[in-house]
Amino acid sequence: MIHHNTVVLLSTFNGQEHIKDQIQSIVNQDNFKDIDLLIRDDGSTDGTIDIINQHFGKYSNIKLIKGENVGLIQSFFNLLQESLNDNNNYQYFSFCDQDDYWLPMKVETAIREISSVEKDNKKLPILYGCKSRIVDEKLQYSGKETQGSKKNLSIFFTAIQNIVPGHNQVMNRSLADIIIKRSKNLDEIYSQDYWFSLVASVTGNIIFDNKSYTLYRMHGNNELGYGTSKFSRMLDHLKRLNNGETRKMSRQLLYFKNCFSDYLTEDELNELADFFSSQKYTLNLIFNMFLPIESR
């Protein structure tokens, strides 16, 4: 496998329906010649691996790792750890879901934005995110997008909303290093997307681009998808409450506090203490954490 300075990390699991489209959209990136694609299959039992080998085996900068089923979070952490080994010199790490579709300038735009900030501080941990267009199974645009941002994405904001979903996350090596070094107990992590955003919010910077470079496919198999109407989002809230999602998120936030307390200001520590003891913060979490859709 060729080692460029940018790697796309893709975890697959029984994704035969859409995996060809997603990987093709990565191959179609404007800067694909400067990208490595590292795929880890999480124990698929369908034709996912055959599709990858049949259509993309000819590319020297695409590598497939066949793994056992460990779940999405562990699989992505395994990919990140693998890409940080001593044989690689990756500086930028882009995360990828198996059923979306990337516009051709997605990765190049993210790297350009991160690089512009790194000019002033090479060691600053940086996470880039952008909006996505919501599309249907056939990639037809719904007229809606994931939520934008008009404010600084501090811990107070990232703790209650996943405004930087994983399929849009691109990070530099400084952030990747600290995530791997500090995130030891993955059982405490509810969502790697949230976790990466939280770490970036207190250790460095989050760059948010209000332009859309991803087609986010909505279908019945979206594990943590977004509702496209107020009513459907309300139903999502109820489902997540029934599934204990808020409890898992609170558990993750407590673990985050323990892992990164040395990065937290006194105000941030006090706010987190209030969060864990106050029903008001719990209610705010319930009603605000999944409101990601806005009309274009």
Coordinates of C-alpha atoms in Angstrom, one line a residue:
M1 CA 0.0 0.0 0.0
I2 CA 1.3 3.5 -0.9
H3 CA 1.6 5.8 2.1
H4 CA 0.5 9.3 1.4
N5 CA -0.1 12.0 3.9
T6 CA -3.8 11.5 4.1
V7 CA -5.8 8.3 4.9
V8 CA -9.5 7.6 4.7
L9 CA -10.7 5.2 7.4
L10 CA -13.7 3.1 6.4
S11 CA -15.4 0.4 8.6
T12 CA -17.7 -1.9 6.7
F13 CA -20.3 -4.5 8.0
N14 CA -22.8 -6.2 5.7
G15 CA -22.8 -3.1 3.4
Q16 CA -23.1 -4.7 0.0
E17 CA -26.1 -2.5 -1.0
H18 CA -24.2 0.8 -1.0
I19 CA -20.5 0.1 -0.5
K20 CA -19.6 0.3 -4.2
D21 CA -21.1 3.8 -4.5
Q22 CA -19.3 5.1 -1.4
I23 CA -15.9 3.7 -2.4
Q24 CA -16.3 5.0 -5.9
S25 CA -17.0 8.5 -4.5
I26 CA -13.7 8.3 -2.6
V27 CA -11.9 7.1 -5.8
N28 CA -13.5 10.2 -7.5
Q29 CA -12.0 12.6 -5.0
D30 CA -10.0 15.4 -6.7
N31 CA -7.0 14.5 -4.7
F32 CA -7.4 10.7 -4.7
K33 CA -3.8 10.2 -6.0
D34 CA -2.6 11.6 -2.7
I35 CA -5.0 9.5 -0.5
D36 CA -4.8 6.0 1.0
L37 CA -8.0 4.3 1.7
L38 CA -7.8 1.8 4.6
I39 CA -10.9 -0.4 5.0
R40 CA -11.6 -2.7 7.9
D41 CA -14.4 -5.2 7.4
D42 CA -16.0 -6.0 10.8
G43 CA -16.9 -9.6 10.0
S44 CA -19.4 -9.2 7.1
T45 CA -21.4 -12.2 6.1
D46 CA -22.8 -10.8 2.9
G47 CA -21.0 -9.8 -0.4
T48 CA -19.3 -6.7 1.0
I49 CA -15.7 -8.1 0.7
D50 CA -16.3 -9.6 -2.7
I51 CA -17.6 -6.2 -4.0
I52 CA -14.5 -4.4 -2.6
N53 CA -12.1 -6.9 -4.1
Q54 CA -13.9 -7.1 -7.5
H55 CA -14.2 -3.4 -8.1
F56 CA -11.3 -1.8 -6.3
G57 CA -8.7 -4.5 -6.0
K58 CA -6.7 -2.8 -8.8
Y59 CA -5.9 0.3 -6.7
S60 CA -2.6 0.1 -4.9
N61 CA -3.6 2.8 -2.4
I62 CA -6.6 0.8 -1.2
K63 CA -6.1 -1.8 1.6
L64 CA -8.7 -4.1 3.0
I65 CA -8.3 -5.6 6.5
K66 CA -10.6 -8.6 7.2
G67 CA -11.4 -8.4 10.9
E68 CA -13.6 -10.2 13.4
N69 CA -16.9 -8.5 14.5
V70 CA -16.0 -6.1 17.3
G71 CA -18.6 -3.4 16.7
L72 CA -18.4 0.0 15.1
I73 CA -16.6 1.9 17.8
Q74 CA -13.9 -0.6 18.3
S75 CA -13.5 -1.1 14.5
F76 CA -12.9 2.7 14.0
F77 CA -10.4 2.8 16.9
N78 CA -8.6 -0.2 15.4
L79 CA -8.4 1.7 12.1
L80 CA -7.1 4.8 13.7
Q81 CA -4.5 2.8 15.7
E82 CA -3.4 0.9 12.6
S83 CA -3.0 4.2 10.6
L84 CA -0.8 5.7 13.4
N85 CA 1.7 2.8 13.4
D86 CA 5.4 3.6 12.9
N87 CA 5.4 2.6 9.2
N88 CA 3.0 5.4 8.3
N89 CA 3.4 9.1 8.2
Y90 CA -0.2 10.2 7.8
Q91 CA -1.0 13.7 8.8
Y92 CA -4.7 13.8 8.1
F93 CA -7.4 11.2 8.9
S94 CA -10.8 11.2 7.3
F95 CA -13.6 9.0 8.6
C96 CA -16.1 7.4 6.4
D97 CA -19.4 5.5 6.6
Q98 CA -20.3 2.7 4.2
D99 CA -23.5 4.0 2.8
D100 CA -23.1 7.7 2.0
Y101 CA -21.6 9.5 -1.0
W102 CA -18.8 12.1 -1.1
L103 CA -18.6 15.1 -3.4
P104 CA -15.3 15.3 -5.3
M105 CA -13.8 18.2 -3.3
K106 CA -14.6 16.9 0.1
V107 CA -11.2 15.6 1.4
E108 CA -9.2 18.3 -0.4
T109 CA -11.3 21.0 1.1
A110 CA -11.0 19.6 4.7
I111 CA -7.2 19.4 4.4
R112 CA -6.9 22.9 3.0
E113 CA -9.0 24.3 6.0
I114 CA -6.9 22.3 8.6
S115 CA -3.6 23.3 7.0
S116 CA -4.5 27.0 7.1
V117 CA -4.9 26.8 10.9
E118 CA -1.8 24.6 11.3
K119 CA 0.4 27.4 9.8
D120 CA 0.2 29.2 13.2
N121 CA 0.5 26.1 15.4
K122 CA 1.7 22.8 13.9
K123 CA 1.0 20.9 17.1
L124 CA -2.6 22.1 17.7
P125 CA -5.2 19.2 17.6
I126 CA -7.7 20.1 14.9
L127 CA -11.0 18.5 13.8
Y128 CA -12.8 19.6 10.7
G129 CA -16.5 19.0 10.0
C130 CA -19.1 20.2 7.4
K131 CA -22.8 20.0 6.6
S132 CA -24.3 17.1 4.6
R133 CA -27.2 17.1 2.2
I134 CA -29.9 14.6 3.2
V135 CA -30.7 12.2 0.3
D136 CA -32.9 9.1 -0.2
E137 CA -31.8 5.6 -1.1
K138 CA -31.2 6.7 -4.7
L139 CA -29.2 9.8 -3.6
Q140 CA -32.0 12.1 -4.5
Y141 CA -31.7 15.4 -2.6
S142 CA -34.5 16.0 0.0
G143 CA -34.0 19.7 0.2
K144 CA -32.7 19.4 3.8
E145 CA -29.2 19.4 5.3
T146 CA -27.6 18.5 8.6
Q147 CA -27.3 21.4 11.1
G148 CA -24.8 24.2 10.5
S149 CA -23.0 26.2 13.1
K150 CA -22.8 29.9 13.7
K151 CA -20.8 29.7 17.0
N152 CA -17.7 28.3 18.5
L153 CA -18.0 24.6 19.1
S154 CA -16.9 24.5 22.7
I155 CA -17.4 21.6 25.1
F156 CA -20.7 23.2 26.2
F157 CA -22.0 22.8 22.7
T158 CA -20.5 19.5 21.6
A159 CA -21.6 17.8 24.8
I160 CA -25.3 18.0 23.9
Q161 CA -25.3 17.9 20.1
N162 CA -23.5 15.8 17.5
I163 CA -23.0 18.6 15.1
V164 CA -19.9 17.0 13.5
P165 CA -21.1 13.6 12.4
G166 CA -18.5 11.0 11.8
H167 CA -18.8 10.8 8.0
N168 CA -17.7 14.4 7.8
Q169 CA -14.9 14.3 10.4
V170 CA -11.3 14.9 9.3
M171 CA -8.6 15.3 11.9
N172 CA -4.9 16.1 12.0
R173 CA -2.3 13.8 13.5
S174 CA -2.0 15.8 16.7
L175 CA -5.7 15.1 17.5
A176 CA -5.4 11.5 16.4
D177 CA -2.4 10.9 18.7
I178 CA -4.1 12.3 21.8
I179 CA -7.3 10.4 21.1
I180 CA -5.5 7.1 20.9
K181 CA -3.3 7.8 24.0
R182 CA -6.1 8.9 26.2
S183 CA -9.0 6.7 25.1
K184 CA -8.3 3.4 26.9
N185 CA -11.7 2.0 27.9
L186 CA -13.8 1.9 24.8
D187 CA -16.7 0.3 26.7
E188 CA -17.4 3.8 28.2
I189 CA -17.6 5.4 24.8
Y190 CA -21.2 5.7 23.5
S191 CA -20.3 7.2 20.1
Q192 CA -16.9 7.8 18.5
D193 CA -18.3 10.8 16.7
Y194 CA -19.2 12.5 19.9
W195 CA -16.0 11.5 21.5
F196 CA -13.8 12.9 18.8
S197 CA -15.7 16.2 18.9
L198 CA -15.4 16.4 22.7
V199 CA -11.6 15.8 22.6
A200 CA -11.1 18.4 19.9
S201 CA -13.2 21.0 21.8
V202 CA -11.0 21.0 24.8
T203 CA -7.5 20.1 23.4
G204 CA -7.6 22.1 20.3
N205 CA -9.9 23.6 17.6
I206 CA -13.0 22.5 15.7
I207 CA -13.3 24.0 12.2
F208 CA -16.9 23.8 10.9
D209 CA -17.7 24.4 7.3
N210 CA -21.3 25.4 6.6
K211 CA -21.0 24.1 3.0
S212 CA -22.1 20.6 2.2
Y213 CA -19.6 18.1 0.7
T214 CA -21.4 14.8 1.6
L215 CA -24.6 13.1 0.5
Y216 CA -26.0 11.6 3.7
R217 CA -28.2 8.7 2.7
M218 CA -31.4 8.1 4.8
H219 CA -32.8 4.6 5.0
G220 CA -34.2 2.2 7.4
N221 CA -30.7 0.8 8.4
N222 CA -29.2 4.1 9.6
E223 CA -28.1 3.2 13.1
L224 CA -28.0 6.7 14.4
G225 CA -29.7 8.6 11.6
Y226 CA -31.5 11.9 11.6
G227 CA -35.2 12.5 11.4
T228 CA -36.3 14.8 8.6
S229 CA -39.3 16.4 10.2
K230 CA -40.1 17.8 13.7
F231 CA -42.5 14.9 14.3
S232 CA -40.0 12.2 13.3
R233 CA -37.3 13.8 15.4
M234 CA -39.7 13.8 18.4
L235 CA -40.2 10.0 17.8
D236 CA -36.5 9.6 17.7
H237 CA -36.2 11.3 21.1
L238 CA -38.6 8.9 22.6
K239 CA -36.9 5.9 21.0
R240 CA -33.5 7.0 22.4
L241 CA -35.0 7.5 25.8
N242 CA -36.4 4.0 25.8
N243 CA -33.1 2.6 24.6
G244 CA -31.2 4.4 27.4
E245 CA -29.3 6.6 25.0
T246 CA -29.2 9.6 27.4
R247 CA -27.8 7.4 30.1
K248 CA -25.1 6.2 27.8
M249 CA -24.2 9.7 26.7
S250 CA -24.0 10.8 30.4
R251 CA -21.7 7.9 31.1
Q252 CA -19.5 8.8 28.2
L253 CA -19.3 12.4 29.4
L254 CA -18.3 11.3 32.9
Y255 CA -15.6 9.2 31.4
F256 CA -14.5 12.1 29.2
K257 CA -14.2 14.3 32.3
N258 CA -12.0 11.6 34.0
C259 CA -9.7 11.3 30.9
F260 CA -9.3 15.0 30.1
S261 CA -9.7 16.8 33.4
D262 CA -6.3 18.3 33.0
Y263 CA -7.5 20.1 29.9
L264 CA -10.7 21.4 31.4
T265 CA -11.0 24.9 32.9
E266 CA -12.5 25.5 36.3
D267 CA -15.6 26.8 34.6
E268 CA -15.9 23.7 32.5
L269 CA -15.4 21.4 35.5
N270 CA -18.1 23.3 37.4
E271 CA -20.5 23.1 34.5
L272 CA -19.9 19.4 34.2
A273 CA -20.5 19.0 37.9
D274 CA -23.8 20.8 37.5
F275 CA -24.7 18.7 34.5
F276 CA -24.4 15.5 36.5
S277 CA -26.4 16.7 39.5
S278 CA -29.1 18.8 37.9
Q279 CA -32.3 17.6 36.2
K280 CA -32.3 20.8 34.2
Y281 CA -29.2 19.7 32.3
T282 CA -30.6 16.3 31.7
L283 CA -33.7 17.7 30.2
N284 CA -31.7 20.0 28.0
L285 CA -29.7 17.0 26.8
I286 CA -32.9 15.1 26.0
F287 CA -34.5 17.9 24.0
N288 CA -31.5 19.3 22.3
M289 CA -29.0 16.6 21.5
F290 CA -30.7 15.4 18.3
L291 CA -31.9 18.5 16.4
P292 CA -29.6 18.3 13.5
I293 CA -31.8 19.1 10.5
E294 CA -32.6 22.5 9.0
S295 CA -34.1 23.5 5.7
R296 CA -31.7 24.7 3.2

